[in-house]
Coordinates of C-alpha atoms and ligand atoms in Angstrom, one line a residue:
M812 CA 12.5 11.2 -18.8
R813 CA 12.2 13.0 -15.4
V814 CA 9.7 11.8 -12.9
L815 CA 8.8 12.7 -9.4
I816 CA 6.7 10.2 -7.4
A817 CA 4.7 11.9 -4.7
S818 CA 3.2 9.8 -1.8
S819 CA 2.3 10.2 1.9
E820 CA 4.6 7.2 2.6
I821 CA 7.7 6.1 1.0
V822 CA 10.1 3.3 2.1
P823 CA 12.7 3.7 3.6
F824 CA 11.2 6.9 5.2
A825 CA 8.0 6.2 6.4
K826 CA 5.4 3.1 6.1
T827 CA 2.2 1.9 7.3
G828 CA 1.4 -0.3 4.5
G829 CA 2.0 -1.5 0.7
L830 CA 1.7 1.9 -0.7
A831 CA 5.1 2.8 0.9
D832 CA 6.8 -0.4 -0.4
V833 CA 5.5 0.5 -3.9
T834 CA 6.4 4.1 -3.9
G835 CA 9.8 3.2 -2.4
S836 CA 10.8 0.6 -4.9
L837 CA 9.3 2.0 -8.1
P838 CA 11.5 4.9 -8.5
K839 CA 14.4 2.6 -8.0
A840 CA 13.2 0.2 -10.7
L841 CA 12.6 3.3 -12.9
R842 CA 16.4 4.4 -12.4
R843 CA 17.4 0.8 -13.2
I844 CA 15.9 1.2 -16.7
G845 CA 17.1 4.7 -17.3
V846 CA 14.4 7.0 -16.0
E847 CA 15.3 9.7 -13.8
A848 CA 13.0 9.1 -10.9
D849 CA 12.9 10.9 -7.5
C850 CA 10.3 10.7 -4.8
I851 CA 8.7 13.4 -2.3
L852 CA 6.8 12.9 0.9
P853 CA 6.3 14.8 4.2
L854 CA 8.9 14.9 6.9
Y855 CA 7.3 13.2 9.7
R856 CA 8.9 13.2 13.2
T857 CA 9.7 9.3 12.7
V858 CA 11.9 9.7 9.7
G859 CA 14.9 9.9 11.9
W860 CA 17.4 12.6 11.0
E861 CA 20.2 10.6 12.3
R862 CA 19.7 7.8 9.5
F863 CA 19.1 10.2 6.8
P864 CA 21.3 13.4 6.6
L865 CA 19.1 16.1 5.2
E866 CA 20.0 19.2 3.4
Q867 CA 17.8 22.1 2.5
S868 CA 16.7 22.0 -1.3
G869 CA 16.0 25.4 -2.3
P870 CA 14.7 28.5 -0.4
P871 CA 11.5 27.9 2.1
V872 CA 8.3 27.7 0.1
R873 CA 5.5 29.8 0.9
V874 CA 2.1 28.0 0.5
P875 CA -1.2 29.8 0.4
L876 CA -3.9 28.1 2.4
G877 CA -7.3 29.7 2.3
H878 CA -6.6 33.3 3.6
R879 CA -3.3 32.3 5.3
E880 CA 0.1 31.3 4.2
E881 CA 2.1 28.4 5.6
T882 CA 6.0 28.0 5.3
G883 CA 7.6 24.9 4.4
V884 CA 11.1 23.8 3.7
V885 CA 12.0 21.0 1.2
M886 CA 14.6 18.9 2.4
E887 CA 16.8 16.4 0.4
T888 CA 18.5 13.2 1.0
D889 CA 19.7 10.1 -0.7
A890 CA 16.8 7.5 -1.0
G891 CA 18.8 4.7 -2.1
G892 CA 19.4 3.1 -5.8
G893 CA 20.3 6.5 -7.2
V894 CA 17.0 8.0 -6.2
R895 CA 17.0 11.5 -4.5
G896 CA 14.4 11.7 -1.6
Y897 CA 12.6 15.1 -0.9
L898 CA 10.8 15.6 2.3
V899 CA 8.6 18.6 2.9
R900 CA 9.0 19.9 6.3
N901 CA 6.4 21.9 8.2
D902 CA 6.7 20.8 11.9
R903 CA 3.1 22.1 12.7
Y904 CA 1.6 19.4 10.5
F905 CA 4.0 16.6 10.3
D906 CA 6.0 16.5 13.7
R907 CA 3.4 14.2 15.1
E908 CA 3.3 10.7 16.7
F909 CA 1.5 9.3 13.8
Y910 CA 1.2 9.9 10.0
Y911 CA -2.6 10.2 9.7
G912 CA -4.3 10.1 13.1
T913 CA -4.5 8.2 16.5
K914 CA -6.3 4.8 17.0
D915 CA -9.4 7.0 17.9
G916 CA -9.7 8.7 14.5
D917 CA -8.0 10.8 11.8
Y918 CA -6.3 14.0 12.7
V919 CA -9.0 16.6 12.1
D920 CA -6.9 18.9 10.0
N921 CA -6.0 16.2 7.5
C922 CA -7.4 18.1 4.6
E923 CA -5.1 21.1 5.6
R924 CA -2.2 18.9 5.9
F925 CA -2.2 17.2 2.7
A926 CA -3.4 20.2 0.8
F927 CA -0.3 21.8 2.3
F928 CA 1.8 19.0 1.2
C929 CA 0.4 19.0 -2.5
R930 CA 0.8 22.8 -2.7
A931 CA 4.1 23.0 -1.3
I932 CA 5.2 20.4 -4.1
M933 CA 3.9 22.8 -6.8
E934 CA 5.5 25.8 -5.2
W935 CA 8.9 24.0 -4.8
I936 CA 8.8 23.0 -8.5
A937 CA 7.8 26.2 -9.7
R938 CA 9.9 28.5 -7.7
T939 CA 13.3 26.4 -7.9
G940 CA 13.3 26.2 -11.6
R941 CA 12.8 22.4 -11.5
S942 CA 11.0 20.7 -14.2
Y943 CA 9.5 17.2 -14.2
D944 CA 7.9 15.5 -17.2
I945 CA 5.8 13.5 -15.0
L946 CA 4.2 14.1 -11.8
H947 CA 3.2 10.5 -10.4
C948 CA 0.7 11.0 -7.4
N949 CA -0.5 8.2 -5.3
D950 CA -3.7 8.2 -3.3
W951 CA -5.8 10.9 -1.8
Q952 CA -3.1 12.5 0.0
T953 CA -1.3 13.6 -3.3
A954 CA -4.6 13.8 -5.3
L955 CA -4.7 17.5 -5.2
A956 CA -1.4 18.0 -7.4
P957 CA -2.9 16.8 -10.6
A958 CA -5.8 19.2 -10.2
Y959 CA -3.2 22.0 -9.4
V960 CA -1.4 21.4 -12.7
K961 CA -4.6 21.9 -14.7
T962 CA -5.9 24.8 -12.6
L963 CA -4.0 27.1 -10.3
Y964 CA -0.6 26.2 -11.9
S965 CA -1.7 25.8 -15.7
H966 CA 0.1 29.1 -16.6
E967 CA 3.4 28.3 -14.8
A968 CA 6.1 27.3 -17.2
A969 CA 7.3 24.6 -14.9
F970 CA 3.9 22.7 -15.5
R971 CA 3.0 23.6 -19.1
S972 CA 4.1 20.3 -20.5
T973 CA 4.0 18.2 -17.4
G974 CA 2.1 14.9 -17.4
T975 CA 0.3 13.8 -14.5
V976 CA -0.3 10.1 -13.5
F977 CA -2.5 9.1 -10.6
T978 CA -2.4 5.7 -9.0
V979 CA -5.1 4.3 -6.8
H980 CA -3.7 2.2 -4.2
N981 CA -6.9 1.8 -2.3
L982 CA -10.3 3.1 -3.3
G983 CA -11.5 2.8 0.4
Y984 CA -9.6 5.9 1.5
Q985 CA -10.7 9.0 -0.3
G986 CA -10.2 12.1 1.9
L987 CA -13.6 13.0 2.4
F988 CA -14.0 16.4 4.3
W989 CA -16.8 18.8 4.8
N990 CA -17.3 21.4 2.1
H991 CA -15.9 24.3 4.1
D992 CA -12.5 22.7 3.6
L993 CA -12.7 23.5 0.0
P994 CA -11.1 27.2 0.2
L995 CA -8.2 25.8 1.9
T996 CA -7.3 23.9 -1.1
G997 CA -7.4 26.8 -3.2
L998 CA -9.8 25.1 -5.8
G999 CA -12.7 27.4 -6.9
W1000 CA -16.4 26.6 -6.1
E1001 CA -17.0 26.1 -9.8
L1002 CA -15.3 22.8 -9.3
F1003 CA -17.7 21.8 -6.4
T1004 CA -19.9 19.8 -8.6
P1005 CA -20.6 16.1 -9.2
K1006 CA -18.2 16.3 -12.2
G1007 CA -15.6 17.7 -10.1
V1008 CA -14.6 17.2 -6.5
E1009 CA -18.0 17.2 -4.8
F1010 CA -19.4 14.0 -3.4
Y1011 CA -22.8 13.9 -1.8
G1012 CA -22.2 17.3 -0.5
K1013 CA -18.6 16.8 0.7
L1014 CA -15.3 17.5 -0.6
N1015 CA -13.8 14.3 -1.9
V1016 CA -9.9 15.1 -2.5
L1017 CA -9.6 11.6 -4.1
K1018 CA -11.8 12.7 -6.9
A1019 CA -9.5 15.5 -7.8
G1020 CA -6.9 12.9 -8.8
L1021 CA -9.5 10.9 -10.6
V1022 CA -10.8 13.9 -12.5
F1023 CA -7.8 16.0 -13.5
S1024 CA -5.0 13.4 -14.0
D1025 CA -4.0 12.5 -17.6
I1026 CA -3.9 8.9 -16.9
L1027 CA -5.1 6.8 -14.2
T1028 CA -3.6 3.5 -13.0
T1029 CA -4.4 1.1 -10.2
V1030 CA -2.4 -1.9 -8.7
S1031 CA -3.8 -4.8 -10.4
D1032 CA -5.8 -5.8 -13.4
T1033 CA -8.7 -7.4 -11.5
Y1034 CA -8.9 -4.2 -9.2
S1035 CA -9.0 -2.0 -12.4
R1036 CA -12.2 -3.8 -13.3
E1037 CA -13.7 -4.2 -10.0
I1038 CA -13.7 -0.5 -9.1
Q1039 CA -15.9 0.3 -12.1
T1040 CA -18.6 -1.7 -10.2
P1041 CA -21.1 -0.8 -7.4
E1042 CA -19.7 -3.7 -5.3
Y1043 CA -16.0 -2.3 -5.2
G1044 CA -16.4 1.4 -6.4
H1045 CA -17.0 2.9 -2.9
G1046 CA -19.5 5.4 -4.7
L1047 CA -16.8 6.5 -7.1
E1048 CA -17.7 3.7 -9.8
G1049 CA -19.4 6.1 -12.2
V1050 CA -16.2 8.5 -12.4
L1051 CA -14.0 5.4 -12.9
Y1052 CA -16.3 3.9 -15.5
E1053 CA -16.1 7.1 -17.4
R1054 CA -12.4 7.4 -17.5
R1055 CA -11.9 3.8 -18.2
A1056 CA -10.2 4.6 -21.4
D1057 CA -7.4 6.0 -19.3
L1058 CA -7.6 3.6 -16.7
Y1059 CA -4.8 0.8 -16.4
G1060 CA -4.0 -2.0 -14.0
I1061 CA -0.4 -2.3 -13.4
L1062 CA 0.5 -5.1 -10.7
N1063 CA 2.7 -4.0 -8.0
G1064 CA 6.3 -5.3 -8.4
V1065 CA 8.0 -6.4 -5.3
D1066 CA 11.6 -5.5 -4.2
Y1067 CA 13.4 -8.9 -3.8
D1068 CA 16.3 -6.9 -2.2
D1069 CA 14.1 -6.6 0.8
W1070 CA 11.8 -9.7 0.6
N1071 CA 14.0 -12.9 -0.4
P1072 CA 14.5 -15.8 1.9
E1073 CA 17.8 -16.4 0.2
S1074 CA 19.3 -13.1 1.7
D1075 CA 17.0 -11.7 4.2
P1076 CA 18.9 -10.8 7.4
L1077 CA 16.0 -10.5 9.6
I1078 CA 15.1 -14.2 9.7
A1079 CA 16.7 -17.1 11.6
A1080 CA 18.2 -18.9 8.5
R1081 CA 18.5 -18.3 4.8
Y1082 CA 17.0 -20.7 2.3
T1083 CA 16.3 -21.3 -1.3
R1084 CA 13.7 -23.5 -3.4
K1085 CA 16.3 -26.1 -3.7
D1086 CA 17.2 -26.5 0.1
L1087 CA 14.4 -25.6 2.3
S1088 CA 16.2 -26.8 5.3
G1089 CA 16.5 -23.1 6.6
K1090 CA 12.7 -22.7 6.5
K1091 CA 12.6 -25.3 9.2
V1092 CA 15.0 -23.1 11.3
C1093 CA 12.7 -20.2 10.7
R1094 CA 9.6 -22.2 11.6
D1095 CA 11.3 -23.2 15.0
D1096 CA 12.3 -19.4 15.5
L1097 CA 8.9 -18.4 15.0
L1098 CA 7.3 -20.7 17.2
A1099 CA 9.6 -19.7 19.9
E1100 CA 9.1 -16.2 19.1
F1101 CA 5.3 -16.6 19.8
G1102 CA 5.8 -18.4 23.1
W1103 CA 5.6 -22.1 21.9
A1104 CA 8.2 -24.8 22.0
G1105 CA 8.3 -28.4 21.3
P1106 CA 7.6 -30.5 18.2
M1107 CA 4.7 -28.9 16.2
P1108 CA 3.4 -31.1 13.3
E1109 CA 0.3 -29.1 12.7
P1110 CA 0.7 -26.2 10.2
I1111 CA 1.2 -22.9 11.2
I1112 CA -1.0 -20.0 9.9
G1113 CA 0.4 -16.5 9.7
V1114 CA -1.4 -13.4 9.3
V1115 CA 0.2 -9.9 9.1
G1116 CA -1.8 -6.8 8.6
R1117 CA -3.9 -3.7 9.4
F1118 CA -6.8 -4.6 11.5
T1119 CA -9.6 -3.3 9.2
A1120 CA -12.8 -4.8 7.7
Q1121 CA -11.0 -4.7 4.2
K1122 CA -8.4 -7.3 5.5
G1123 CA -11.3 -9.8 6.4
F1124 CA -10.7 -9.6 10.3
D1125 CA -14.5 -9.9 10.6
L1126 CA -14.3 -13.2 8.9
I1127 CA -11.3 -14.4 10.9
E1128 CA -13.3 -13.3 14.0
Q1129 CA -16.4 -15.3 12.8
I1130 CA -14.3 -18.5 12.3
G1131 CA -12.4 -18.3 15.4
E1132 CA -14.1 -20.9 17.5
W1133 CA -14.0 -23.2 14.6
L1134 CA -10.3 -22.5 13.8
A1135 CA -9.7 -23.4 17.5
T1136 CA -11.1 -26.8 17.0
Q1137 CA -8.8 -27.4 13.9
D1138 CA -5.3 -29.0 14.2
V1139 CA -3.5 -25.8 13.4
R1140 CA -1.5 -22.9 15.1
V1141 CA -2.3 -19.3 14.2
V1142 CA 0.1 -16.3 14.6
I1143 CA -1.3 -12.8 14.0
L1144 CA 0.7 -9.6 13.8
G1145 CA -1.2 -6.4 13.4
T1146 CA -2.4 -3.0 14.5
G1147 CA -5.5 -1.2 13.7
E1148 CA -9.1 -0.8 14.7
R1149 CA -9.8 -1.3 18.5
K1150 CA -12.7 -3.6 17.9
Y1151 CA -10.6 -6.2 15.8
E1152 CA -7.8 -5.9 18.4
E1153 CA -10.2 -6.7 21.2
A1154 CA -11.8 -9.5 19.2
M1155 CA -8.3 -11.1 18.4
A1156 CA -7.1 -10.8 22.1
E1157 CA -10.3 -12.5 23.3
F1158 CA -9.8 -15.1 20.7
G1159 CA -6.2 -15.6 21.9
R1160 CA -7.1 -15.6 25.6
R1161 CA -9.5 -18.3 25.2
N1162 CA -7.3 -20.4 23.0
P1163 CA -3.9 -20.0 24.1
D1164 CA -2.6 -23.4 22.5
R1165 CA -4.0 -22.4 19.2
I1166 CA -3.5 -18.9 18.8
S1167 CA -0.7 -16.3 19.6
L1168 CA -0.8 -12.5 18.8
R1169 CA 1.2 -9.8 18.9
F1170 CA -0.1 -6.0 18.7
A1171 CA 2.6 -4.0 17.1
F1172 CA 4.0 -2.7 13.8
D1173 CA 7.1 -4.7 13.6
N1174 CA 8.9 -5.2 10.3
R1175 CA 11.3 -7.9 11.7
L1176 CA 8.4 -9.9 13.0
A1177 CA 6.5 -9.5 9.7
H1178 CA 9.6 -11.2 7.9
K1179 CA 10.0 -14.0 10.5
I1180 CA 6.2 -14.8 10.0
E1181 CA 6.7 -14.7 6.2
A1182 CA 9.5 -17.2 6.7
G1183 CA 8.3 -19.4 9.4
A1184 CA 4.8 -20.0 8.7
D1185 CA 3.4 -22.6 6.6
I1186 CA 0.2 -20.9 5.3
Y1187 CA -0.4 -17.3 5.0
L1188 CA -3.9 -16.3 5.4
M1189 CA -5.4 -13.2 3.7
P1190 CA -9.2 -13.2 3.3
S1191 CA -9.7 -9.6 2.1
R1192 CA -13.0 -8.2 1.5
Y1193 CA -11.1 -6.4 -1.3
E1194 CA -7.5 -6.2 -2.0
P1195 CA -6.2 -3.6 -4.8
C1196 CA -3.1 -5.6 -4.9
G1197 CA -1.8 -7.0 -1.7
M1198 CA 2.0 -7.5 -1.0
N1199 CA 1.8 -10.2 1.8
Q1200 CA 0.8 -13.0 -0.5
I1201 CA 3.4 -12.1 -3.0
Y1202 CA 6.1 -12.1 -0.2
S1203 CA 4.5 -15.5 1.0
L1204 CA 5.0 -17.0 -2.3
K1205 CA 8.7 -16.1 -2.4
Y1206 CA 9.1 -17.4 1.2
G1207 CA 7.4 -20.8 0.5
T1208 CA 4.4 -19.9 2.7
V1209 CA 1.4 -21.2 0.8
P1210 CA -1.3 -18.2 0.6
V1211 CA -4.9 -18.6 1.2
V1212 CA -6.7 -15.7 -0.1
R1213 CA -10.0 -14.4 -1.2
N1214 CA -10.2 -14.4 -5.0
T1215 CA -10.4 -10.7 -5.6
G1216 CA -8.1 -7.9 -6.9
G1217 CA -4.4 -8.6 -6.8
L1218 CA -5.0 -11.5 -4.7
A1219 CA -7.0 -13.1 -7.8
D1220 CA -4.1 -12.0 -10.3
T1221 CA -1.0 -13.5 -8.3
V1222 CA -2.3 -16.8 -6.6
V1223 CA -3.3 -20.0 -8.6
D1224 CA -5.6 -22.2 -6.8
A1225 CA -4.0 -25.7 -6.2
D1226 CA -7.1 -27.8 -6.7
G1227 CA -8.3 -25.9 -9.8
D1228 CA -5.0 -25.9 -11.9
P1229 CA -3.6 -28.7 -14.1
A1230 CA -0.2 -27.4 -13.2
G1231 CA -0.7 -27.7 -9.6
G1232 CA -1.2 -24.2 -8.5
T1233 CA 0.4 -22.1 -5.7
G1234 CA -2.1 -21.5 -3.1
F1235 CA -5.9 -21.9 -2.2
K1236 CA -8.5 -19.3 -3.2
F1237 CA -12.2 -18.9 -2.1
N1238 CA -14.8 -16.6 -3.7
G1239 CA -17.7 -15.5 -1.6
Y1240 CA -17.0 -13.2 1.3
D1241 CA -18.4 -15.7 3.8
T1242 CA -17.2 -18.1 6.6
G1243 CA -18.3 -21.4 4.6
D1244 CA -16.1 -20.5 1.7
L1245 CA -13.1 -19.4 4.0
K1246 CA -13.5 -22.6 5.9
D1247 CA -13.3 -24.7 2.9
A1248 CA -10.3 -23.1 1.4
L1249 CA -8.4 -23.5 4.8
S1250 CA -9.5 -27.2 5.2
R1251 CA -8.2 -27.7 1.6
A1252 CA -4.8 -26.2 2.5
V1253 CA -4.7 -28.1 5.8
A1254 CA -5.5 -31.4 4.0
A1255 CA -2.6 -30.5 1.2
Y1256 CA -0.3 -30.0 4.0
A1257 CA -0.8 -33.4 5.2
D1258 CA 0.3 -34.8 1.8
K1259 CA 4.0 -33.8 2.0
P1260 CA 5.1 -34.2 -1.7
R1261 CA 2.1 -32.5 -3.0
W1262 CA 2.8 -29.5 -0.2
E1263 CA 6.5 -29.3 -1.2
A1264 CA 5.5 -29.1 -4.9
I1265 CA 2.9 -26.1 -4.3
V1266 CA 5.6 -24.3 -1.9
K1267 CA 8.3 -24.5 -4.7
R1268 CA 6.1 -23.5 -7.5
G1269 CA 5.3 -20.4 -5.4
M1270 CA 8.8 -19.8 -4.7
E1271 CA 9.5 -20.0 -8.6
M1272 CA 7.1 -17.1 -9.1
D1273 CA 8.6 -13.7 -10.2
F1274 CA 6.9 -10.5 -9.3
S1275 CA 9.9 -8.3 -9.5
W1276 CA 9.8 -4.7 -10.8
D1277 CA 11.1 -5.5 -14.5
A1278 CA 7.8 -5.8 -16.2
S1279 CA 5.8 -3.4 -14.2
A1280 CA 8.4 -0.4 -14.1
K1281 CA 8.3 -0.9 -18.2
R1282 CA 4.4 -0.6 -17.9
Y1283 CA 4.6 2.5 -16.0
V1284 CA 7.1 4.1 -18.4
S1285 CA 4.4 3.2 -21.3
V1286 CA 1.7 5.0 -19.4
Y1287 CA 3.9 8.0 -18.6
E1288 CA 4.5 8.2 -22.4
K1289 CA 0.7 8.0 -22.7
A1290 CA 0.4 10.9 -20.3
L1291 CA 2.9 13.1 -22.2
Q1292 CA 0.9 12.4 -25.4
K1293 CA -2.1 13.7 -23.9
R1294 CA -0.3 16.9 -23.0
G1295 CA 0.7 17.1 -26.6
V1296 CA 4.3 16.4 -25.8
R1297 CA 6.3 14.7 -28.7
I1298 CA 8.4 11.7 -27.3
Ligands
ADP1135 P1 -2.0 -2.6 2.8 O1 -3.4 -2.6 2.3 O2 -1.8 -2.7 4.4 O3 -1.1 -1.9 2.1 P2 -0.3 -4.8 1.5 O4 -0.3 -6.4 1.7 O5 -0.3 -4.2 0.3 O6 -1.4 -4.1 2.5 O7 1.0 -4.3 2.4 C1 1.0 -4.5 3.6 C2 2.6 -4.0 3.9 O8 2.6 -3.6 5.3 C3 3.5 -5.4 3.9 O9 4.9 -5.1 3.7 C4 3.4 -5.8 5.3 O10 4.5 -6.6 5.7 C5 3.4 -4.6 6.1 N1 2.7 -4.7 7.4 C6 1.3 -4.4 7.8 N2 1.1 -4.6 9.1 C7 2.3 -4.7 9.6 C8 2.7 -4.9 11.0 N3 1.8 -5.0 12.0 N4 3.9 -5.1 11.2 C9 4.9 -5.1 10.1 N5 4.6 -5.0 8.8 C10 3.3 -4.7 8.6

């Protein structure tokens, strides 16, 4: 089976979040089980030609965009693990400082940029005589491609038996644009209806993926159910409910080649479940990294993530004063919305002995926090899967999480589980519940034998790709069946 995984960010080329981790490691996991998987993304400025020798793949592609035509070139390189990485080059769209926009907002031409990306993929496949059995698209930036397979390109030989799978990594980002952008996509006005890509008068690009793909998946079982409800559906719960027979929750796998304290080159010392002495070295290193020194018996709470409402930063802000009165240290690494950055900075200025912050996207520091912290805090309002809590488990850093989405599916509460649990969970999105869970974690930390048992149980958990990659193969087969292909 030949699979092309399309995404706006893919490790090792470009990353802002978990989407890139998943679209980077899934093709490699598929290769390991005999599926010929490749990946494709835009060629951003930050990809770094010196790191990846790029060769042109096929002649330039000519992409119709409304009444115009844009030219692109698909470049090819080794993505590691036997996977070929394809990168769509158009410097006007992608040779920019950021992927999606600046701190002050999205790039105004995002619809055009990603319509170009999707259509360039279609043109490249159609004109270079390639054929993929499965086109696996991810999030709104690639959502037009499944629609193209069923509409503009339905008569192209290259796509006649292509199955399409669309994975929702975060329903909160839908690619909403004014209706005048529709012609840019090439889709006809007959699709601009509530059953198609219209959404309260606007163009909803994500909906193209939800409506036209053969199979839909999302990144945890709980989230697959949550998104069919008004609380988590972001207005698309009806569409998802209608497609529930084709909707599967497949938990993200983790690439333990990158995230494993036994082999991680980015942390101060390596350690295992049997010998945790290296974790102490990592802890001291983390304290020094964040400007603290001396013996620190109190637990270190780590946070890494995008400063957005989704990740629960308003809750963290609200419990700031309370947290400063607790016997804990808090280290936060993140970038994102200015209002949260300012609130966190203020929080740090007022309580320099309790909280230390770094406003950056820094992979090395993210690894150091996973290894050096005692508790990992993730109070998300919603969380499709979440990677950091899974990394935390492997690094023996006990997660405190809200009981939602992938957090619900990966963490077992230590107070509610006869076997002893792996973390602490809270239900309501409110400060009382969060404080309660944090207090329970801090109390458990004081009980060393119990804490060590929780840490070790977490480290034993296995969220590698083996099981999830097989589940993707089975949904690929379902997509092919829907296209009438005999397997
Ligand atoms: P998201 O919703 O952002 O995708 P996930 O938990 O699924 O959340 O994945 C986040 C990924 O991005 C993790 O690999 C995490 O380490 C990384 N990450 C997020 N913010 C930062 C940052 N400021 N610096 C380094 N890595 C970060």
